[in-house]
């Protein structure tokens, strides 16, 4: 263990000497952040929230016989939830904020 | 074959049919189920046979088993924290099942069970039920505070709470759609270009030469699909970890 630490330190020093320091990479494993991945993820989040909202509205309407009012309300709420999901996807410092408490 | 009738038939590869002869037909045991059994058997073999030697310097199987273990262990402890270790078996089983499903599906004649949304939704629904169960067990009624962030004005509650509930319920759906869509898209593309190879191959003298183009695309796609197979299993596992984190720390 100690040997490894020493090696890491020497490697760090050597890198610093030669101007090859690594940028401080976040060590956390994160969800991959390629442009396609993010775009696809955002789309899926919106669609799934919308589907859940519309599904709940439709089911409640069939149950209570209030077609189409709850469907319309849940459609709007589902859209809002989709936007919320996308916001959560891009909200900066999410992990840090959680870890601090 | 798909090229028969001069039409690209990219979707028939997802059709289910029963296997194992009359016994399979009697209980509706499809090739999808068969490949799930393969995946489970492979995971069990990898862990038992691979770790059977318990060598200090691991052999091939053992180092594969160890790196799979350490990969998920690292993910769970990083994302959920120390108390996340107790959920390691759950995340590990999910990861191996999805990864092997994606990977085995790339073999010729094999079936990709993760290309069916029933399967992926089943997995995602299990994740959300487990996560909600964990949150309820750890926090009891406080769990429902999750749906109303502190500090929000009270008069907004009728809007915020339904929106948060819908957002929470959309998690399993987005989790399952992502995996399913990636697998379907990849296999459809593979099939389409493979059909091009066959179609061009039967096109007189220049055909076989031209068919090298889609063939080389398919070779590249195969590598890409291997990446996607791993990446989607990884995403599935890490999102499970993130949801577990939310459940354990309630945020």
CSV table of C-alpha atoms in Angstrom, one decimal:
chain,number,residue,atom,x,y,z
A,1,UNK,CA,0.0,0.0,0.0
A,2,UNK,CA,2.7,2.4,1.1
A,3,UNK,CA,4.7,1.6,-2.0
A,4,UNK,CA,1.7,2.4,-4.2
A,5,UNK,CA,1.2,5.7,-2.5
A,6,UNK,CA,4.8,6.5,-3.0
A,7,UNK,CA,4.6,5.6,-6.7
A,8,UNK,CA,1.5,7.8,-7.1
A,9,UNK,CA,3.2,10.7,-5.5
A,10,UNK,CA,6.3,10.3,-7.7
A,11,UNK,CA,4.1,9.9,-10.8
A,12,UNK,CA,2.2,13.1,-9.8
A,13,UNK,CA,5.5,14.9,-9.3
A,14,UNK,CA,6.9,13.7,-12.6
A,15,UNK,CA,3.7,14.8,-14.4
A,16,UNK,CA,3.9,18.2,-12.7
A,17,UNK,CA,7.5,18.6,-13.8
A,18,UNK,CA,6.6,17.9,-17.4
A,19,UNK,CA,3.5,19.9,-17.4
A,20,UNK,CA,1.3,16.9,-17.8
A,21,UNK,CA,-0.9,17.1,-14.8
A,22,UNK,CA,-4.3,15.5,-15.3
A,23,UNK,CA,-7.2,17.9,-15.1
A,24,UNK,CA,-9.0,17.1,-11.9
A,25,UNK,CA,-11.3,14.4,-13.2
A,26,UNK,CA,-14.3,13.8,-11.1
A,27,UNK,CA,-13.8,10.4,-9.7
A,28,UNK,CA,-17.4,9.5,-9.5
A,29,UNK,CA,-18.7,7.1,-12.1
A,30,UNK,CA,-21.3,9.1,-13.8
A,31,UNK,CA,-23.9,8.4,-16.5
A,32,UNK,CA,-22.1,8.8,-19.8
A,33,UNK,CA,-22.4,12.3,-21.2
A,34,UNK,CA,-22.0,12.0,-24.9
A,35,UNK,CA,-24.1,14.5,-26.9
A,36,UNK,CA,-26.2,11.6,-28.4
A,37,UNK,CA,-26.6,10.0,-25.0
A,38,UNK,CA,-27.8,13.2,-23.4
A,39,UNK,CA,-30.1,14.1,-26.2
A,40,UNK,CA,-31.6,10.6,-26.2
A,41,UNK,CA,-31.9,10.6,-22.4
A,42,UNK,CA,-33.7,13.9,-22.4
A,43,UNK,CA,-36.1,12.7,-25.0
A,44,UNK,CA,-36.9,9.5,-23.2
A,45,UNK,CA,-37.4,11.4,-19.9
A,46,UNK,CA,-40.0,13.8,-21.5
A,47,UNK,CA,-41.8,11.0,-23.3
A,48,UNK,CA,-42.0,8.7,-20.3
A,49,UNK,CA,-43.3,11.4,-18.0
A,50,UNK,CA,-45.9,12.3,-20.6
A,51,UNK,CA,-46.9,8.7,-21.0
A,52,UNK,CA,-47.3,8.2,-17.3
A,53,UNK,CA,-49.2,11.4,-16.9
A,54,UNK,CA,-51.6,10.6,-19.7
A,55,UNK,CA,-51.9,7.0,-18.6
A,56,UNK,CA,-52.9,8.1,-15.1
A,57,UNK,CA,-55.4,10.7,-16.4
A,58,UNK,CA,-56.9,8.2,-18.8
A,59,UNK,CA,-57.3,5.5,-16.1
A,60,UNK,CA,-58.8,8.0,-13.6
A,61,UNK,CA,-61.2,9.2,-16.2
A,62,UNK,CA,-62.4,5.7,-17.0
A,63,UNK,CA,-62.8,5.0,-13.3
A,64,UNK,CA,-64.6,8.2,-12.4
A,65,UNK,CA,-66.3,8.8,-15.7
A,66,UNK,CA,-65.0,12.4,-16.0
A,67,UNK,CA,-63.7,12.1,-19.5
A,68,UNK,CA,-61.8,14.2,-20.7
A,69,UNK,CA,-61.1,16.6,-17.8
A,70,UNK,CA,-58.7,14.6,-15.7
A,71,UNK,CA,-57.0,13.4,-18.9
A,72,UNK,CA,-56.4,17.1,-19.8
A,73,UNK,CA,-55.2,18.0,-16.3
A,74,UNK,CA,-52.8,15.0,-16.2
A,75,UNK,CA,-51.5,15.8,-19.7
A,76,UNK,CA,-50.4,19.2,-18.5
A,77,UNK,CA,-48.9,17.7,-15.3
A,78,UNK,CA,-47.2,15.0,-17.2
A,79,UNK,CA,-45.6,17.7,-19.5
A,80,UNK,CA,-44.5,19.6,-16.4
A,81,UNK,CA,-43.0,16.4,-14.9
A,82,UNK,CA,-41.1,15.8,-18.2
A,83,UNK,CA,-39.6,19.3,-18.0
A,84,UNK,CA,-38.8,18.6,-14.4
A,85,UNK,CA,-37.0,15.4,-15.3
A,86,UNK,CA,-34.9,17.1,-18.0
A,87,UNK,CA,-34.1,19.9,-15.5
A,88,UNK,CA,-32.9,17.3,-13.0
A,89,UNK,CA,-30.8,15.8,-15.8
A,90,UNK,CA,-28.9,19.0,-16.3
A,91,UNK,CA,-29.0,20.5,-12.8
A,92,UNK,CA,-25.4,21.3,-11.9
A,93,UNK,CA,-23.8,20.0,-8.7
A,94,UNK,CA,-26.6,17.6,-7.9
A,95,UNK,CA,-24.4,15.0,-6.3
A,96,UNK,CA,-22.4,17.5,-4.4
A,97,UNK,CA,-25.5,19.1,-2.9
A,98,UNK,CA,-26.7,15.7,-1.8
A,99,UNK,CA,-23.4,14.6,-0.4
A,100,UNK,CA,-23.1,17.7,1.8
A,101,UNK,CA,-25.9,16.6,4.1
B,1,UNK,CA,-33.9,-15.3,-44.9
B,2,UNK,CA,-34.8,-11.6,-44.7
B,3,UNK,CA,-33.9,-10.9,-48.3
B,4,UNK,CA,-36.5,-13.2,-49.7
B,5,UNK,CA,-39.2,-11.4,-51.5
B,6,UNK,CA,-37.0,-8.3,-52.1
B,7,UNK,CA,-38.2,-6.7,-48.8
B,8,UNK,CA,-36.2,-5.8,-45.8
B,9,UNK,CA,-37.7,-7.6,-42.9
B,10,UNK,CA,-35.9,-6.2,-39.9
B,11,UNK,CA,-38.5,-6.9,-37.2
B,12,UNK,CA,-39.1,-10.7,-37.5
B,13,UNK,CA,-35.9,-11.2,-35.5
B,14,UNK,CA,-37.9,-10.1,-32.4
B,15,UNK,CA,-40.7,-12.6,-32.8
B,16,UNK,CA,-41.1,-15.1,-30.1
B,17,UNK,CA,-41.4,-18.8,-30.8
B,18,UNK,CA,-41.5,-21.7,-28.4
B,19,UNK,CA,-38.4,-23.9,-28.0
B,20,UNK,CA,-37.6,-27.3,-26.5
B,21,UNK,CA,-40.2,-29.1,-28.7
B,22,UNK,CA,-43.6,-30.2,-27.3
B,23,UNK,CA,-42.6,-29.5,-23.7
B,24,UNK,CA,-41.7,-25.9,-24.4
B,25,UNK,CA,-44.8,-25.5,-26.5
B,26,UNK,CA,-47.0,-26.8,-23.6
B,27,UNK,CA,-45.7,-24.2,-21.1
B,28,UNK,CA,-44.9,-21.4,-23.7
B,29,UNK,CA,-41.2,-21.6,-23.1
B,30,UNK,CA,-39.9,-19.3,-25.7
B,31,UNK,CA,-36.4,-18.7,-27.1
B,32,UNK,CA,-36.4,-15.5,-25.0
B,33,UNK,CA,-36.8,-17.6,-21.8
B,34,UNK,CA,-34.1,-20.0,-23.1
B,35,UNK,CA,-31.6,-17.1,-23.5
B,36,UNK,CA,-32.5,-15.8,-20.0
B,37,UNK,CA,-31.6,-19.2,-18.7
B,38,UNK,CA,-28.3,-19.1,-20.7
B,39,UNK,CA,-27.5,-15.7,-19.2
B,40,UNK,CA,-28.2,-16.8,-15.7
B,41,UNK,CA,-26.3,-20.0,-16.2
B,42,UNK,CA,-23.3,-18.1,-17.6
B,43,UNK,CA,-23.3,-15.6,-14.7
B,44,UNK,CA,-23.5,-18.5,-12.2
B,45,UNK,CA,-20.7,-20.4,-14.0
B,46,UNK,CA,-18.6,-17.3,-14.1
B,47,UNK,CA,-18.9,-16.8,-10.4
B,48,UNK,CA,-18.6,-20.3,-9.2
B,49,UNK,CA,-16.1,-21.8,-11.7
B,50,UNK,CA,-14.2,-18.5,-12.1
B,51,UNK,CA,-13.8,-18.1,-8.3
B,52,UNK,CA,-13.3,-21.8,-7.7
B,53,UNK,CA,-9.5,-21.5,-8.0
B,54,UNK,CA,-9.2,-18.6,-5.5
B,55,UNK,CA,-5.7,-18.0,-6.9
B,56,UNK,CA,-3.7,-15.1,-5.7
B,57,UNK,CA,-2.7,-14.4,-9.3
B,58,UNK,CA,-6.1,-14.8,-11.1
B,59,UNK,CA,-6.5,-16.7,-14.3
B,60,UNK,CA,-8.7,-15.5,-17.1
B,61,UNK,CA,-12.0,-16.6,-15.7
B,62,UNK,CA,-11.2,-15.5,-12.2
B,63,UNK,CA,-10.0,-12.0,-13.3
B,64,UNK,CA,-13.2,-11.6,-15.3
B,65,UNK,CA,-15.2,-12.5,-12.3
B,66,UNK,CA,-13.2,-10.3,-10.0
B,67,UNK,CA,-13.3,-7.3,-12.3
B,68,UNK,CA,-17.1,-7.7,-12.6
B,69,UNK,CA,-17.4,-7.8,-8.9
B,70,UNK,CA,-15.1,-4.9,-8.3
B,71,UNK,CA,-16.8,-2.8,-11.0
B,72,UNK,CA,-20.2,-3.1,-9.4
B,73,UNK,CA,-18.9,-2.9,-5.9
B,74,UNK,CA,-17.1,0.4,-6.7
B,75,UNK,CA,-20.2,1.7,-8.4
B,76,UNK,CA,-22.4,0.9,-5.4
B,77,UNK,CA,-20.1,2.3,-2.8
B,78,UNK,CA,-19.5,5.5,-4.8
B,79,UNK,CA,-23.1,6.1,-5.6
B,80,UNK,CA,-24.9,4.9,-2.5
B,81,UNK,CA,-22.2,5.1,0.1
B,82,UNK,CA,-21.0,2.5,2.6
B,83,UNK,CA,-24.5,1.4,3.5
B,84,UNK,CA,-25.1,0.7,-0.2
B,85,UNK,CA,-23.1,-2.5,0.1
B,86,UNK,CA,-26.1,-4.4,1.3
B,87,UNK,CA,-27.8,-3.7,-2.0
B,88,UNK,CA,-24.8,-5.0,-3.9
B,89,UNK,CA,-26.3,-8.4,-4.8
B,90,UNK,CA,-29.4,-6.8,-6.2
B,91,UNK,CA,-27.4,-4.4,-8.4
B,92,UNK,CA,-24.9,-7.0,-9.4
B,93,UNK,CA,-27.6,-9.5,-10.5
B,94,UNK,CA,-29.4,-6.8,-12.5
B,95,UNK,CA,-26.2,-5.7,-14.2
B,96,UNK,CA,-25.1,-9.2,-15.1
B,97,UNK,CA,-28.5,-10.1,-16.4
B,98,UNK,CA,-28.8,-7.1,-18.6
B,99,UNK,CA,-25.2,-7.2,-19.8
B,100,UNK,CA,-25.3,-10.9,-20.6
B,101,UNK,CA,-28.7,-10.4,-22.3
B,102,UNK,CA,-27.3,-7.7,-24.5
B,103,UNK,CA,-24.0,-9.5,-25.2
B,104,UNK,CA,-25.4,-13.0,-25.9
B,105,UNK,CA,-27.9,-11.4,-28.2
B,106,UNK,CA,-25.1,-10.3,-30.5
B,107,UNK,CA,-24.1,-13.9,-31.2
B,108,UNK,CA,-25.4,-15.3,-34.5
B,109,UNK,CA,-28.8,-17.1,-34.1
B,110,UNK,CA,-29.1,-15.8,-30.6
B,111,UNK,CA,-32.1,-13.9,-29.3
B,112,UNK,CA,-31.8,-10.6,-27.4
B,113,UNK,CA,-34.3,-10.7,-24.6
B,114,UNK,CA,-33.6,-7.1,-23.6
B,115,UNK,CA,-35.1,-6.0,-27.0
B,116,UNK,CA,-38.5,-6.7,-25.6
B,117,UNK,CA,-40.0,-3.9,-23.5
B,118,UNK,CA,-41.9,-6.3,-21.4
B,119,UNK,CA,-38.6,-7.7,-20.1
B,120,UNK,CA,-37.0,-4.3,-19.6
B,121,UNK,CA,-40.1,-2.9,-18.0
B,122,UNK,CA,-40.3,-5.9,-15.7
B,123,UNK,CA,-36.7,-5.3,-14.6
B,124,UNK,CA,-37.3,-1.5,-14.2
B,125,UNK,CA,-40.6,-2.1,-12.3
B,126,UNK,CA,-38.7,-4.4,-10.0
B,127,UNK,CA,-36.1,-1.7,-9.4
B,128,UNK,CA,-38.7,0.9,-8.6
B,129,UNK,CA,-40.6,-1.4,-6.2
B,130,UNK,CA,-37.4,-2.4,-4.4
B,131,UNK,CA,-36.2,1.2,-4.2
B,132,UNK,CA,-39.6,2.4,-2.9
B,133,UNK,CA,-39.6,-0.5,-0.4
B,134,UNK,CA,-36.1,0.5,0.8
B,135,UNK,CA,-37.2,4.1,1.2
B,136,UNK,CA,-40.3,3.2,3.1
B,137,UNK,CA,-38.5,0.7,5.3
B,138,UNK,CA,-35.8,3.2,6.2
B,139,UNK,CA,-37.8,6.4,6.5
B,140,UNK,CA,-41.4,5.3,7.0
B,141,UNK,CA,-43.8,8.1,6.5
B,142,UNK,CA,-41.0,10.6,5.9
B,143,UNK,CA,-40.7,9.0,2.5
B,144,UNK,CA,-43.7,11.0,1.3
B,145,UNK,CA,-42.0,14.2,2.1
B,146,UNK,CA,-39.9,13.3,-1.0
B,147,UNK,CA,-42.8,14.5,-3.1
B,148,UNK,CA,-42.8,18.0,-1.7
B,149,UNK,CA,-39.5,19.8,-1.5
B,150,UNK,CA,-38.9,21.8,1.6
B,151,UNK,CA,-39.1,25.5,1.3
B,152,UNK,CA,-41.6,25.5,-1.5
B,153,UNK,CA,-44.7,27.7,-1.0
B,154,UNK,CA,-47.5,25.7,0.4
B,155,UNK,CA,-50.1,27.0,-2.1
B,156,UNK,CA,-48.1,25.4,-4.8
B,157,UNK,CA,-48.5,21.9,-3.3
B,158,UNK,CA,-51.5,20.9,-5.4
B,159,UNK,CA,-49.3,21.4,-8.5
B,160,UNK,CA,-45.9,20.2,-7.2
B,161,UNK,CA,-47.1,17.0,-5.6
B,162,UNK,CA,-48.8,15.5,-8.6
B,163,UNK,CA,-45.9,16.6,-10.8
B,164,UNK,CA,-43.4,15.0,-8.5
B,165,UNK,CA,-45.4,11.8,-8.3
B,166,UNK,CA,-45.7,11.6,-12.1
B,167,UNK,CA,-41.9,12.3,-12.3
B,168,UNK,CA,-41.2,9.5,-9.8
B,169,UNK,CA,-43.5,7.1,-11.7
B,170,UNK,CA,-41.9,7.9,-15.0
B,171,UNK,CA,-38.5,6.5,-13.7
B,172,UNK,CA,-39.2,2.9,-14.5
B,173,UNK,CA,-40.6,3.8,-17.9
B,174,UNK,CA,-37.6,5.9,-18.9
B,175,UNK,CA,-35.3,3.2,-17.6
B,176,UNK,CA,-36.9,0.5,-19.6
B,177,UNK,CA,-37.5,2.5,-22.8
B,178,UNK,CA,-33.8,3.5,-22.9
B,179,UNK,CA,-32.5,-0.1,-22.8
B,180,UNK,CA,-35.2,-1.5,-25.0
B,181,UNK,CA,-34.9,1.3,-27.7
B,182,UNK,CA,-31.1,1.0,-27.8
B,183,UNK,CA,-31.2,-2.8,-28.3
B,184,UNK,CA,-34.0,-2.7,-30.9
B,185,UNK,CA,-32.3,0.1,-32.9
B,186,UNK,CA,-29.0,-1.7,-32.9
B,187,UNK,CA,-30.4,-5.0,-34.0
B,188,UNK,CA,-32.6,-3.4,-36.7
B,189,UNK,CA,-29.6,-1.6,-38.1
B,190,UNK,CA,-27.5,-4.8,-38.1
B,191,UNK,CA,-30.3,-6.7,-39.9
B,192,UNK,CA,-30.9,-3.9,-42.4
B,193,UNK,CA,-27.2,-3.8,-43.5
B,194,UNK,CA,-27.0,-7.6,-43.4
B,195,UNK,CA,-29.9,-7.7,-45.8
B,196,UNK,CA,-28.1,-5.2,-48.1
B,197,UNK,CA,-25.2,-7.6,-48.2
B,198,UNK,CA,-27.4,-10.4,-49.4
B,199,UNK,CA,-29.4,-8.2,-51.9
B,200,UNK,CA,-26.3,-6.7,-53.4
B,201,UNK,CA,-24.6,-10.1,-53.5
B,202,UNK,CA,-27.2,-11.3,-56.0
B,203,UNK,CA,-26.8,-8.3,-58.3
B,204,UNK,CA,-24.8,-9.7,-61.2
B,205,UNK,CA,-21.1,-9.1,-61.6
B,206,UNK,CA,-20.6,-5.8,-59.6
B,207,UNK,CA,-22.9,-6.9,-56.8
B,208,UNK,CA,-20.5,-9.0,-54.7
B,209,UNK,CA,-17.9,-6.2,-54.9
B,210,UNK,CA,-20.4,-3.6,-53.8
B,211,UNK,CA,-21.7,-5.8,-51.0
B,212,UNK,CA,-18.4,-5.3,-49.3
B,213,UNK,CA,-19.6,-1.8,-48.3
B,214,UNK,CA,-22.5,-2.9,-46.1
B,215,UNK,CA,-20.5,-5.8,-44.9
B,216,UNK,CA,-17.8,-3.5,-43.6
B,217,UNK,CA,-20.5,-1.2,-42.1
B,218,UNK,CA,-21.8,-4.3,-40.3
B,219,UNK,CA,-18.4,-5.1,-38.9
B,220,UNK,CA,-18.1,-1.6,-37.5
B,221,UNK,CA,-21.7,-1.8,-36.2
B,222,UNK,CA,-20.9,-5.0,-34.4
B,223,UNK,CA,-18.1,-3.3,-32.5
B,224,UNK,CA,-20.4,-0.4,-31.8
B,225,UNK,CA,-23.1,-2.7,-30.6
B,226,UNK,CA,-20.7,-4.4,-28.2
B,227,UNK,CA,-20.1,-0.9,-26.7
B,228,UNK,CA,-23.8,-0.2,-26.5
B,229,UNK,CA,-24.4,-3.6,-24.9
B,230,UNK,CA,-22.0,-2.8,-22.1
B,231,UNK,CA,-23.0,0.9,-21.9
B,232,UNK,CA,-26.7,0.2,-21.5
B,233,UNK,CA,-26.1,-2.4,-18.8
B,234,UNK,CA,-23.9,0.2,-17.1
B,235,UNK,CA,-26.5,2.9,-17.4
B,236,UNK,CA,-29.1,0.5,-16.0
B,237,UNK,CA,-27.0,-0.4,-13.0
B,238,UNK,CA,-25.9,3.1,-12.3
B,239,UNK,CA,-29.4,4.6,-12.5
B,240,UNK,CA,-30.5,1.9,-10.1
B,241,UNK,CA,-27.7,3.0,-7.8
B,242,UNK,CA,-28.7,6.6,-8.1
B,243,UNK,CA,-32.3,5.7,-7.2
B,244,UNK,CA,-31.1,3.7,-4.3
B,245,UNK,CA,-29.0,6.7,-3.2
B,246,UNK,CA,-32.2,8.8,-3.3
B,247,UNK,CA,-34.0,6.1,-1.3
B,248,UNK,CA,-31.3,5.7,1.4
B,249,UNK,CA,-30.6,9.4,1.8
B,250,UNK,CA,-34.1,10.6,0.8
B,251,UNK,CA,-33.6,13.7,-1.3
